[in-house]
Short mmCIF file of C-alpha atoms and ligand atoms in Angstrom, two decimals:
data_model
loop_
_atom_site.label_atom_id
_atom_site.label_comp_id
_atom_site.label_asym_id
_atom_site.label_seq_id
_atom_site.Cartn_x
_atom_site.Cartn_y
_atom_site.Cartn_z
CA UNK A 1 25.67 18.14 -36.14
CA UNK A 2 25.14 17.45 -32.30
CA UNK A 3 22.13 14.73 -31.78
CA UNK A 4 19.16 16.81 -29.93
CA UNK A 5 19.24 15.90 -26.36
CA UNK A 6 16.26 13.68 -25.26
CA UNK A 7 13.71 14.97 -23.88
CA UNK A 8 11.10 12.05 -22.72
CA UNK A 9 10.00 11.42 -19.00
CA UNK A 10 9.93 7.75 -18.74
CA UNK A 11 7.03 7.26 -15.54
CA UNK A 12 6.84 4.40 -13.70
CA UNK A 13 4.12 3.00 -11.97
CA UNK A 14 4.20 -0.38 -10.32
CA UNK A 15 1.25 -0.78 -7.54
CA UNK A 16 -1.87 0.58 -6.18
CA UNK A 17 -0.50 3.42 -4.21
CA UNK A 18 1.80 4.52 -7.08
CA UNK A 19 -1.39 5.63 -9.43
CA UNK A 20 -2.75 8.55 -7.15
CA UNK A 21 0.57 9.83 -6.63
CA UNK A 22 1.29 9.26 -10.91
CA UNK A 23 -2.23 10.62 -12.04
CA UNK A 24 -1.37 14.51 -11.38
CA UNK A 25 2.12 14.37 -12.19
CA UNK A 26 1.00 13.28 -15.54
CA UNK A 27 -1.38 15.89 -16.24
CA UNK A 28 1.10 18.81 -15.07
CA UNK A 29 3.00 17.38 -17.99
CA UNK A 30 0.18 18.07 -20.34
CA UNK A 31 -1.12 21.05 -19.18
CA UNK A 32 1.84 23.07 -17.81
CA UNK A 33 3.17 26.16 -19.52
CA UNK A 34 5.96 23.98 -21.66
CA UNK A 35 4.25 20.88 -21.51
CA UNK A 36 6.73 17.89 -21.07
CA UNK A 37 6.22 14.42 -23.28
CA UNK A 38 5.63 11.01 -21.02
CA UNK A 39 5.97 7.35 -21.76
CA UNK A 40 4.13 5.64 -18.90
CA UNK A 41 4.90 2.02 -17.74
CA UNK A 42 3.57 0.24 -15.66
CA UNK A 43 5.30 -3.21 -13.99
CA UNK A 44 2.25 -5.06 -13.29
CA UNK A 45 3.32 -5.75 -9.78
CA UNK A 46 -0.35 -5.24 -8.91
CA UNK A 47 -2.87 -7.01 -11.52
CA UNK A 48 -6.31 -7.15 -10.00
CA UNK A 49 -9.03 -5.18 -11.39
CA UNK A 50 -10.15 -3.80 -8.06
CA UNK A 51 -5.74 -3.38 -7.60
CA UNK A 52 -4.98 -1.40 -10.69
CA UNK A 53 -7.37 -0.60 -13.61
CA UNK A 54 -10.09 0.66 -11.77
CA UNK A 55 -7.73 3.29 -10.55
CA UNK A 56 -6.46 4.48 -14.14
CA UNK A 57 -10.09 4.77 -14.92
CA UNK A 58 -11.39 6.29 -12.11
CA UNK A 59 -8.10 9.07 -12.36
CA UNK A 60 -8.18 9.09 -15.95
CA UNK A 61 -4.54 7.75 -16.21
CA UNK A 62 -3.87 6.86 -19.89
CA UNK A 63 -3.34 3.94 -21.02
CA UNK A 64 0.31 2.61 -20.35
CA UNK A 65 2.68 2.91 -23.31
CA UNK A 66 4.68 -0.16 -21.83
CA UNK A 67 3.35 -2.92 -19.43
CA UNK A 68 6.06 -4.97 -18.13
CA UNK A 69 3.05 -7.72 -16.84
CA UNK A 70 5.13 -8.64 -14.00
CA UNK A 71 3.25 -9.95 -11.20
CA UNK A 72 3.43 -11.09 -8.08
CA UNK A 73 6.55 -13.20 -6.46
CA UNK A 74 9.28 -12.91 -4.24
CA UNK A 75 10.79 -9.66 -3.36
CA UNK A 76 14.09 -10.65 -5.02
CA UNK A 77 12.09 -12.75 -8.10
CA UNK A 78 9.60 -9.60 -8.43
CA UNK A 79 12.52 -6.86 -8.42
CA UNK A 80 14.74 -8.78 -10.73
CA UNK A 81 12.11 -10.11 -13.19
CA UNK A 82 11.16 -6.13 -12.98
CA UNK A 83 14.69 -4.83 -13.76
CA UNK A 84 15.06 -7.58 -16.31
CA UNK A 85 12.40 -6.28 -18.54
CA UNK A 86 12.73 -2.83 -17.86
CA UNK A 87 16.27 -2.44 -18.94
CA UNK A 88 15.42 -2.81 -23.07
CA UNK A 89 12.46 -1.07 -22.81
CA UNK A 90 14.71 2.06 -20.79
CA UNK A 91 17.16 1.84 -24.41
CA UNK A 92 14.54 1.97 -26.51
CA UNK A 93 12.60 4.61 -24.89
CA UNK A 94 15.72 6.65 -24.89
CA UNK A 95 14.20 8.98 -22.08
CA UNK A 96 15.68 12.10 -20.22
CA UNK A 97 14.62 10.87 -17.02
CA UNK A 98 13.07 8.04 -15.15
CA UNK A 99 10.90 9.44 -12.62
CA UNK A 100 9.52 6.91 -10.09
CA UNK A 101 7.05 7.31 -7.20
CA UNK A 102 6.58 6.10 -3.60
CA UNK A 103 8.51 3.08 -2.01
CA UNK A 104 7.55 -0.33 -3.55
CA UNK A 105 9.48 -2.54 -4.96
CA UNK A 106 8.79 -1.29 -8.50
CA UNK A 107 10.51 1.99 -7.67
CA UNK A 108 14.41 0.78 -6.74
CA UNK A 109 13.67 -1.76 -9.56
CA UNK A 110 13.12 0.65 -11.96
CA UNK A 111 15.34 3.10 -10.25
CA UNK A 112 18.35 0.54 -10.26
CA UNK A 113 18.51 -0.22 -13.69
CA UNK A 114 18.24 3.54 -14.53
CA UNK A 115 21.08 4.88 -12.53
CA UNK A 116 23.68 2.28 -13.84
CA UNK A 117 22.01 2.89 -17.76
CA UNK A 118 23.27 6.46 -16.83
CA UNK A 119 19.56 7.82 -17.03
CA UNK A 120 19.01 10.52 -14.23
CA UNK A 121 16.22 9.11 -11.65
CA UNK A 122 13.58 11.36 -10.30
CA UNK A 123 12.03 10.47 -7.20
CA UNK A 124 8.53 11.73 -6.16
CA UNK A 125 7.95 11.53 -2.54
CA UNK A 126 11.68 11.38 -1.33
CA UNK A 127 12.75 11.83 2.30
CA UNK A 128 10.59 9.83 3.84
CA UNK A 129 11.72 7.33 6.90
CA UNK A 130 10.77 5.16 9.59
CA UNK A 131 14.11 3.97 10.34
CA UNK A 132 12.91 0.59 10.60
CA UNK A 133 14.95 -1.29 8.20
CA UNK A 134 12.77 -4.31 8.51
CA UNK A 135 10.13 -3.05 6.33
CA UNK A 136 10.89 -3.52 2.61
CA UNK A 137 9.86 -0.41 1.56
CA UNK A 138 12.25 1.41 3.82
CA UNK A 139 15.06 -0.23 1.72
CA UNK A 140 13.33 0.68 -1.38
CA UNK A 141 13.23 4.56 0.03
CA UNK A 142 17.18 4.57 0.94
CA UNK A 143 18.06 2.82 -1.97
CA UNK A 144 15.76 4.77 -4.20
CA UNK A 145 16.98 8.53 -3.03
CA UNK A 146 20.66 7.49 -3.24
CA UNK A 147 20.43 6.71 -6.88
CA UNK A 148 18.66 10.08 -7.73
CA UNK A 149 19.22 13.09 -9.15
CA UNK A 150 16.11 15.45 -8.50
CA UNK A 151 14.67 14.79 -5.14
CA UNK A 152 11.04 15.74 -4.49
CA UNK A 153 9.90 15.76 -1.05
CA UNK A 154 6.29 16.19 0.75
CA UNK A 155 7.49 17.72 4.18
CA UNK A 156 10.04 19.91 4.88
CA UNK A 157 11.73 17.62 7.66
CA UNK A 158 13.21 15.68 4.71
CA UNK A 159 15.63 17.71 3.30
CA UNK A 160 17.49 17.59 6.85
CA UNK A 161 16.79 13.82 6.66
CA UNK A 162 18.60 13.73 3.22
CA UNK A 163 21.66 15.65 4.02
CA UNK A 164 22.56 13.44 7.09
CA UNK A 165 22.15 10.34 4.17
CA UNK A 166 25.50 12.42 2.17
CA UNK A 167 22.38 13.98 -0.67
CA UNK A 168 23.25 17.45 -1.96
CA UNK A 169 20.90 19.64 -0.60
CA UNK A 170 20.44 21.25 -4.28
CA UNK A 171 19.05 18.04 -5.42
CA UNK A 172 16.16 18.37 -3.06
CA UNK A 173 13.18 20.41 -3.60
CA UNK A 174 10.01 20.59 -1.54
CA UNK A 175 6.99 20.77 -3.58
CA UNK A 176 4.24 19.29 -1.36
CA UNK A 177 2.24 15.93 -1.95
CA UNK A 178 1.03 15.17 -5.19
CA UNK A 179 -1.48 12.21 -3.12
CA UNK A 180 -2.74 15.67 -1.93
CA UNK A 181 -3.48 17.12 -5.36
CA UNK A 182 -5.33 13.72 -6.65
CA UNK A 183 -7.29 14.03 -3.05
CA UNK A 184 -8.64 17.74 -3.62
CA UNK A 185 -9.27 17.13 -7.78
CA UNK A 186 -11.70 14.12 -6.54
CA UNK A 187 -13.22 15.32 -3.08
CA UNK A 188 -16.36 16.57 -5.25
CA UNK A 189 -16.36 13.42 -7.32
CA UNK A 190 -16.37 10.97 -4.43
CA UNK A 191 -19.47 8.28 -4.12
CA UNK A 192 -21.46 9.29 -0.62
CA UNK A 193 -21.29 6.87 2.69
CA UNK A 194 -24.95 6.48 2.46
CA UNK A 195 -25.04 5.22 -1.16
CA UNK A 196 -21.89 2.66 0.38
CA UNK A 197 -23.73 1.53 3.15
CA UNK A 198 -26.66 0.91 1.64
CA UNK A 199 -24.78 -2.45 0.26
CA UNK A 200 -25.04 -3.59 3.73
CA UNK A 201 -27.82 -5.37 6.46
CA UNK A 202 -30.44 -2.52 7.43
CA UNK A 203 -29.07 -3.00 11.36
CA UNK A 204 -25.58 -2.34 9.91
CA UNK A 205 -27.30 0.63 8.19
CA UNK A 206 -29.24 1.79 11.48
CA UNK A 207 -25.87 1.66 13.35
CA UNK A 208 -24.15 3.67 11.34
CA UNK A 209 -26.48 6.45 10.81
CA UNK A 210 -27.02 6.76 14.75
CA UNK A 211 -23.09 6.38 15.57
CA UNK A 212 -20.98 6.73 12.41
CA UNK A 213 -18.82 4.06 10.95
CA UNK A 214 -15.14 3.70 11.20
CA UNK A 215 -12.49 2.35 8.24
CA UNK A 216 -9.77 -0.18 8.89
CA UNK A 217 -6.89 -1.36 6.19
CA UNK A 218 -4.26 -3.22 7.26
CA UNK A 219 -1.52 -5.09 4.82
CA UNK A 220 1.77 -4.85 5.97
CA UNK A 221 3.43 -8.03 6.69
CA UNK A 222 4.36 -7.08 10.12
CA UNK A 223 0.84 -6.99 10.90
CA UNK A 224 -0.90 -9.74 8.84
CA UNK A 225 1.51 -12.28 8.09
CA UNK A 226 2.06 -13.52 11.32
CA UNK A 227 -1.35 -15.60 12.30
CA UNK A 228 -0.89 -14.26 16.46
CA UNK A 229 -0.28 -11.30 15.97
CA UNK A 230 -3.62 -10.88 12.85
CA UNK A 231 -5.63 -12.94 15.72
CA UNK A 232 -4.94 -10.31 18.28
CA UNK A 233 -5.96 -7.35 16.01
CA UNK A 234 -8.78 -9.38 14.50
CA UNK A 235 -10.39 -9.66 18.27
CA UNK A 236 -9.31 -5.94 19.14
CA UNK A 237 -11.11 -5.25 15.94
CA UNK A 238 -14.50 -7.14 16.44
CA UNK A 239 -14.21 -5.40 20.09
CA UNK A 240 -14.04 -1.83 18.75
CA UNK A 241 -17.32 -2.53 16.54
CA UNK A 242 -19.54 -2.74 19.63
CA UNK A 243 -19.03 1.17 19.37
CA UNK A 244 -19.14 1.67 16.27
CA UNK A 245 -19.26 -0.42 12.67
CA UNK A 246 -16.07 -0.46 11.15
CA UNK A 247 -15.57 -0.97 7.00
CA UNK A 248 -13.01 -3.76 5.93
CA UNK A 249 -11.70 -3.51 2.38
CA UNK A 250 -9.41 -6.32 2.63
CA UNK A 251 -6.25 -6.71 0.67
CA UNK A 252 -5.35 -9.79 -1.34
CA UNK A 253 -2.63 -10.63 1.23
CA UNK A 254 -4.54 -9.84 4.09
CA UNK A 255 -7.62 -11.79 2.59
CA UNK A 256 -5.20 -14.92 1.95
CA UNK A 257 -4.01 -14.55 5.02
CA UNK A 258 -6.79 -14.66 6.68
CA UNK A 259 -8.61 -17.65 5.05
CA UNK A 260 -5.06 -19.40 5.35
CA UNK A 261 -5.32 -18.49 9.17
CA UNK A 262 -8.79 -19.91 9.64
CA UNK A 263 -9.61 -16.73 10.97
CA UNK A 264 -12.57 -15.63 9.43
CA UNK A 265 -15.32 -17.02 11.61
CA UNK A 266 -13.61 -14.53 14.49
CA UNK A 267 -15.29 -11.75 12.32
CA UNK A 268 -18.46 -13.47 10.95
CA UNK A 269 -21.61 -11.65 12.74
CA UNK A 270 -19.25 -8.70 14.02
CA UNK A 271 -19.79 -5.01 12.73
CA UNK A 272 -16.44 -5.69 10.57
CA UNK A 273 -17.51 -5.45 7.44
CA UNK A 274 -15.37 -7.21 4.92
CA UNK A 275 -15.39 -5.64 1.47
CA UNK A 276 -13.34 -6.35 -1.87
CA UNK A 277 -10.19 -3.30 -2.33
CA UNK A 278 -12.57 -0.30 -2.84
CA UNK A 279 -12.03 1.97 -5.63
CA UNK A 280 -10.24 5.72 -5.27
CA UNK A 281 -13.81 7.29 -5.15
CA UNK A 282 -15.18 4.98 -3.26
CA UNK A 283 -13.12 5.17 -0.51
CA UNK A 284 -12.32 8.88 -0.50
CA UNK A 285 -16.31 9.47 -0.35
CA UNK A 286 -16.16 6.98 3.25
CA UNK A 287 -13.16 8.56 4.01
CA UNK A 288 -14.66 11.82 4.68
CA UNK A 289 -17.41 10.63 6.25
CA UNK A 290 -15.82 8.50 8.92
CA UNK A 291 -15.30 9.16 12.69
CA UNK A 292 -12.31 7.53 12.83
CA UNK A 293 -9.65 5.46 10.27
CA UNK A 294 -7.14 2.55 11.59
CA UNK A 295 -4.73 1.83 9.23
CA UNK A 296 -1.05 0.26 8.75
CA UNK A 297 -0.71 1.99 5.29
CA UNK A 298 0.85 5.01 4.20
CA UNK A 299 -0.76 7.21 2.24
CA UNK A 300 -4.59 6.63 4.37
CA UNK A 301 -1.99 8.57 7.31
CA UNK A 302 -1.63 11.36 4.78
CA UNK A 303 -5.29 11.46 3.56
CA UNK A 304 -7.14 11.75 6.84
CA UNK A 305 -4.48 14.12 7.86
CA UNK A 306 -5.53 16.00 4.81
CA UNK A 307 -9.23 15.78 5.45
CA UNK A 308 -9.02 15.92 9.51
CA UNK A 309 -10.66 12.21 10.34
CA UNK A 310 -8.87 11.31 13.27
CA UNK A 311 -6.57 8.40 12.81
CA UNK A 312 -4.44 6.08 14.59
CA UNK A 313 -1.62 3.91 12.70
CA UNK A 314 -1.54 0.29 13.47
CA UNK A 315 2.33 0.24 13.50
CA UNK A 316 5.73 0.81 15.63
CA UNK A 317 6.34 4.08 13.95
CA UNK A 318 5.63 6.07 11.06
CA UNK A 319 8.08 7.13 7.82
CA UNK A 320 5.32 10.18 7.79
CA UNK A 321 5.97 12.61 10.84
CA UNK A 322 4.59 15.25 9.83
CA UNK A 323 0.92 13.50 10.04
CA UNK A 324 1.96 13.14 13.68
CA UNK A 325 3.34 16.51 14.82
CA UNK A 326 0.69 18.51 12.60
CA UNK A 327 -2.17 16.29 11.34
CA UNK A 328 -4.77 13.74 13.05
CA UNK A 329 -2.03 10.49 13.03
CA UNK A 330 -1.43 8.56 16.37
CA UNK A 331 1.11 5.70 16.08
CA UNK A 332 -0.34 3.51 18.61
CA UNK A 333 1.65 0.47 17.43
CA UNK A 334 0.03 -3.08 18.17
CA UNK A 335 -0.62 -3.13 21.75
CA UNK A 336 -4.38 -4.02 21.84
CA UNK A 337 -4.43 -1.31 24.89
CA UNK A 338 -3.10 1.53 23.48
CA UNK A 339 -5.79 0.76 20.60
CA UNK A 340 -8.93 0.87 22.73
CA UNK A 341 -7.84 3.94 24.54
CA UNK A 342 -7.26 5.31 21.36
CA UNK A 343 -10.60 4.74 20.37
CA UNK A 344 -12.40 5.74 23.05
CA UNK A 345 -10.68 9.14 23.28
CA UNK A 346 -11.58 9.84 19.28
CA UNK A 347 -14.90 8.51 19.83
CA UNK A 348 -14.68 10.82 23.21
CA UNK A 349 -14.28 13.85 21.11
CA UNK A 350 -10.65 13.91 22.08
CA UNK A 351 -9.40 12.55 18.84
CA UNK A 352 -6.14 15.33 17.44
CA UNK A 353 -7.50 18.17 15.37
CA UNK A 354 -4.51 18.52 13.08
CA UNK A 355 -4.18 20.96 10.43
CA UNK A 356 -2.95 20.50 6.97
CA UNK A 357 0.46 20.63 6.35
CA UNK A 358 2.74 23.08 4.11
CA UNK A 359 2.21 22.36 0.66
CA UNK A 360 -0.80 20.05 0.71
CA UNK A 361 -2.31 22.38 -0.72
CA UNK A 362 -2.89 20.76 -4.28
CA UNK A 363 -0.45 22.11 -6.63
CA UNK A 364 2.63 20.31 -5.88
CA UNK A 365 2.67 18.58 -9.12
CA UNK A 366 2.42 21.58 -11.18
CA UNK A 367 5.43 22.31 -8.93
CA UNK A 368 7.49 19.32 -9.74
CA UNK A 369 6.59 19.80 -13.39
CA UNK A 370 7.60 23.59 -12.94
CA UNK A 371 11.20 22.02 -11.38
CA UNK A 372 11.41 19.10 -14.43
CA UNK A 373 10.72 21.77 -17.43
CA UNK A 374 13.76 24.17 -15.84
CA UNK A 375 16.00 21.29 -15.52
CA UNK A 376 15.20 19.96 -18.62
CA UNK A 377 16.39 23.61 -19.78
CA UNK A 378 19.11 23.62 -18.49
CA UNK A 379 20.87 20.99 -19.59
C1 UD1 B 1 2.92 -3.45 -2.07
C2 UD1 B 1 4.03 -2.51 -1.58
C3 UD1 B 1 3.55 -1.69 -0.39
C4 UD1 B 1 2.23 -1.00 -0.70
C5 UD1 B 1 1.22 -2.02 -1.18
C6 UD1 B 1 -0.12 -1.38 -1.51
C7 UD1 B 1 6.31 -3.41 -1.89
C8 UD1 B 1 7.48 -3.97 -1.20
N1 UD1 B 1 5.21 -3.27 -1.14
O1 UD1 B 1 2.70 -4.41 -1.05
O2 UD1 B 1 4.51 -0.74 -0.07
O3 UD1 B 1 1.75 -0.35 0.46
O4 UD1 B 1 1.75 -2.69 -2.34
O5 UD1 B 1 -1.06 -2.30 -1.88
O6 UD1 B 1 6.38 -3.10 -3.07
N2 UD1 B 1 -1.83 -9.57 -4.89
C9 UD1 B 1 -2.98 -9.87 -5.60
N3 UD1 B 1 -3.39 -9.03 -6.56
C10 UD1 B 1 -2.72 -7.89 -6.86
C11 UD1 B 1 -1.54 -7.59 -6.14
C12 UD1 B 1 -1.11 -8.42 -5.16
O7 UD1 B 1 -3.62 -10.89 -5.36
O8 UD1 B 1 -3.18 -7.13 -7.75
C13 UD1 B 1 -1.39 -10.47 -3.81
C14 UD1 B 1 -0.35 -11.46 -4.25
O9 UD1 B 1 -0.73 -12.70 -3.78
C15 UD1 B 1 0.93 -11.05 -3.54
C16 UD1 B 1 0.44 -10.20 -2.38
O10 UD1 B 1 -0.84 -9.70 -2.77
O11 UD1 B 1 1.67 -12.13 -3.09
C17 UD1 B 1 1.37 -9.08 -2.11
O12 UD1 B 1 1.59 -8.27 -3.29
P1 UD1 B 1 2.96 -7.45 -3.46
O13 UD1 B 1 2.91 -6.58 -4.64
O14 UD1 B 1 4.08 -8.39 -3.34
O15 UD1 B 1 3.04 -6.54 -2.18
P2 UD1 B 1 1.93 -5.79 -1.35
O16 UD1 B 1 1.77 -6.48 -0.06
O17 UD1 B 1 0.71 -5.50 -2.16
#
């Protein structure tokens, strides 16, 4: 008698922007018309409260089945001491599939040890490049899509992208972006501006209702772990505010790195206001309130794309195109110039009006669970 083929997903989650991309996935699995078993784990490459759990509980994630408890190190300590652990748990879980998400370094860990177990990776949000080989995660995204099996990708420009990398075309399938789904489950859920603001001074307050309020992130090492460069964009920062407030939530890097910097008294008694990582509700409900967003991550390019907030992208390029050619994304790199004019055109009413892209249109994981359950089947 033949041994039944296995039919676990093993999911992998790793850091903060893996868990809105992992939280619909997981429930197409549960809900869909053949509903398809999961074993989540989770690396622990992100650990803070305000980092991780307050995003399973604010998505209703389950709780992991495996937590590697990784932490933070090196890239090549963090990915090894990742595919170290994850290789017994990836026999004993016996899975179909590893499906991993996004770009960090949690996703060619996992993915790494998978493809030479002989497990099939799946990889959710493939496609994507900057062609700037000097940010880790556009390793991880190479690496990640050569080693896999089913390719899922968010724009259609990726498919093209893949072939000229040598990846069957059949492998890829466009389903849309799942960040998309989580975004439209949540929009009604999401904690008001005013209740926000109301957490700071009543001048801060007074601004914001008469001019708006603006969000900033920034976290990429190109921008905040060189002290010059985080200097300049501090001051180009505190400048901006005199038009308009602008909401901080500041990312344990970017907080060590500016406190290792001595750079905080640059911002004391400016209208940038420094918060702790906001929570997924939190910051969708300022999100869709804001005039404008500046930002060096990822997914915020996709979001206010999504929601139509202008925004302009505090890097060289972008591994997201399509939130330039269709949606409200500027790349206006570093240069302190190209910032202000930036801002005074959005705040000009001459910020890009976008629209929202093919398949954002929240169903793309019942999609990829519509793709998984056939190929399953086919085996
Ligand atoms: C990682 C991802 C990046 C993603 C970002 C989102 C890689 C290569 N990079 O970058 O793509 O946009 O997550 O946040 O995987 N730290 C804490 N608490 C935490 C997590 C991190 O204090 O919960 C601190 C640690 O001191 C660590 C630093 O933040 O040294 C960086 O963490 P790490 O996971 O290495 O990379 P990120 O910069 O967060």
């Amino acid at each position: 008698m033949s041994t039944p083929l296995p039919r676990t997903i093993l999911c992998v989650v790793g850091a903060r922007p893996n868990f809105m991309k992992m939280a619909p996935i997981l429930a197409a699995f549960r809900h869909g018309s053949t509903p398809i078993n999961a074993h989540l784990l989770h690396t622990g490459q992100h650990y803070d409260h305000t980092m991780q759990q307050q995003f399973f509980d604010a998505l209703g994630i389950p709780r992991p089945d495996t937590d590697l408890g990784v932490g933070s190190a090196s890239h090549a300590q963090q990915t090894a001491e990742i595919m170290r652990r994850f290789e017994p748990v990836l026999r004993k879980v016996h899975p179909a599939a590893v499906l991993v998400v996004g770009d960090v370094n949690s996703t060619i860990a996992c993915a790494l040890v998978a493809a030479k177990e002989g497990v099939p990776v799946i990889h959710v949000e493939a496609g994507l490049r900057s062609y700037d080989r000097s940010m880790p995660e556009e390793i991880n995204r190479v690496l990640t899509d050569q080693l896999s099996e089913l390719l899922f990708t968010t724009e259609l420009s990726a498919e093209e992208r893949l072939t000229r990398e040598g990846i069957d075309p059949r492998r890829v399938h466009f389903v849309g972006n799942v960040m998309i789904d989580t975004l439209r489950d949540n929009l009604s859920r999401a904690i008001p501006a005013e209740r926000q603001l109301a957490a700071f001074d009543t001048d801060i307050q007074a601004r914001a209702a008469a001019d708006g309020f603006g969000i900033v992130t920034l976290h990429r090492p190109s921008n905040v772990d060189d002290p010059n460069i985080l200097e300049q964009l501090l001051r180009c920062l505190t400048e901006t505010t005199e038009q308009l407030p602008l909401i901080f939530p500041l990312h344990p890097r970017t907080r060590d790195r500016i406190e290792a910097f001595g750079l905080r008294g640059l911002i004391e008694g400016s209208g940038l206001l420094l918060t702790e990582p906001l929570g997924y509700l939190e910051m969708l409900g300022l999100l869709r309130e804001a005039r404008l967003v500046l930002t060096d991550s990822g997914g915020l390019q996709e979001e206010s794309t999504a929601l139509g907030i202008p925004c302009l992208t505090l890097r060289e390029n972008t591994e997201r195109p399509i939130t330039v050619e269709e949606g409200t994304n500027t790349v206006v790199g570093r240069d302190v110039t190209a910032i202000a004019r930036g801002v005074k055109e959005i705040l000009g009413d001459r910020g890009k009006a976008g629209k929202i892209p093919e398949g954002w249109d929240g169903e793309a994981a019942r999609r990829i669970a519509e793709t998984i359950g056939q190929w399953l089947a086919d085996r």
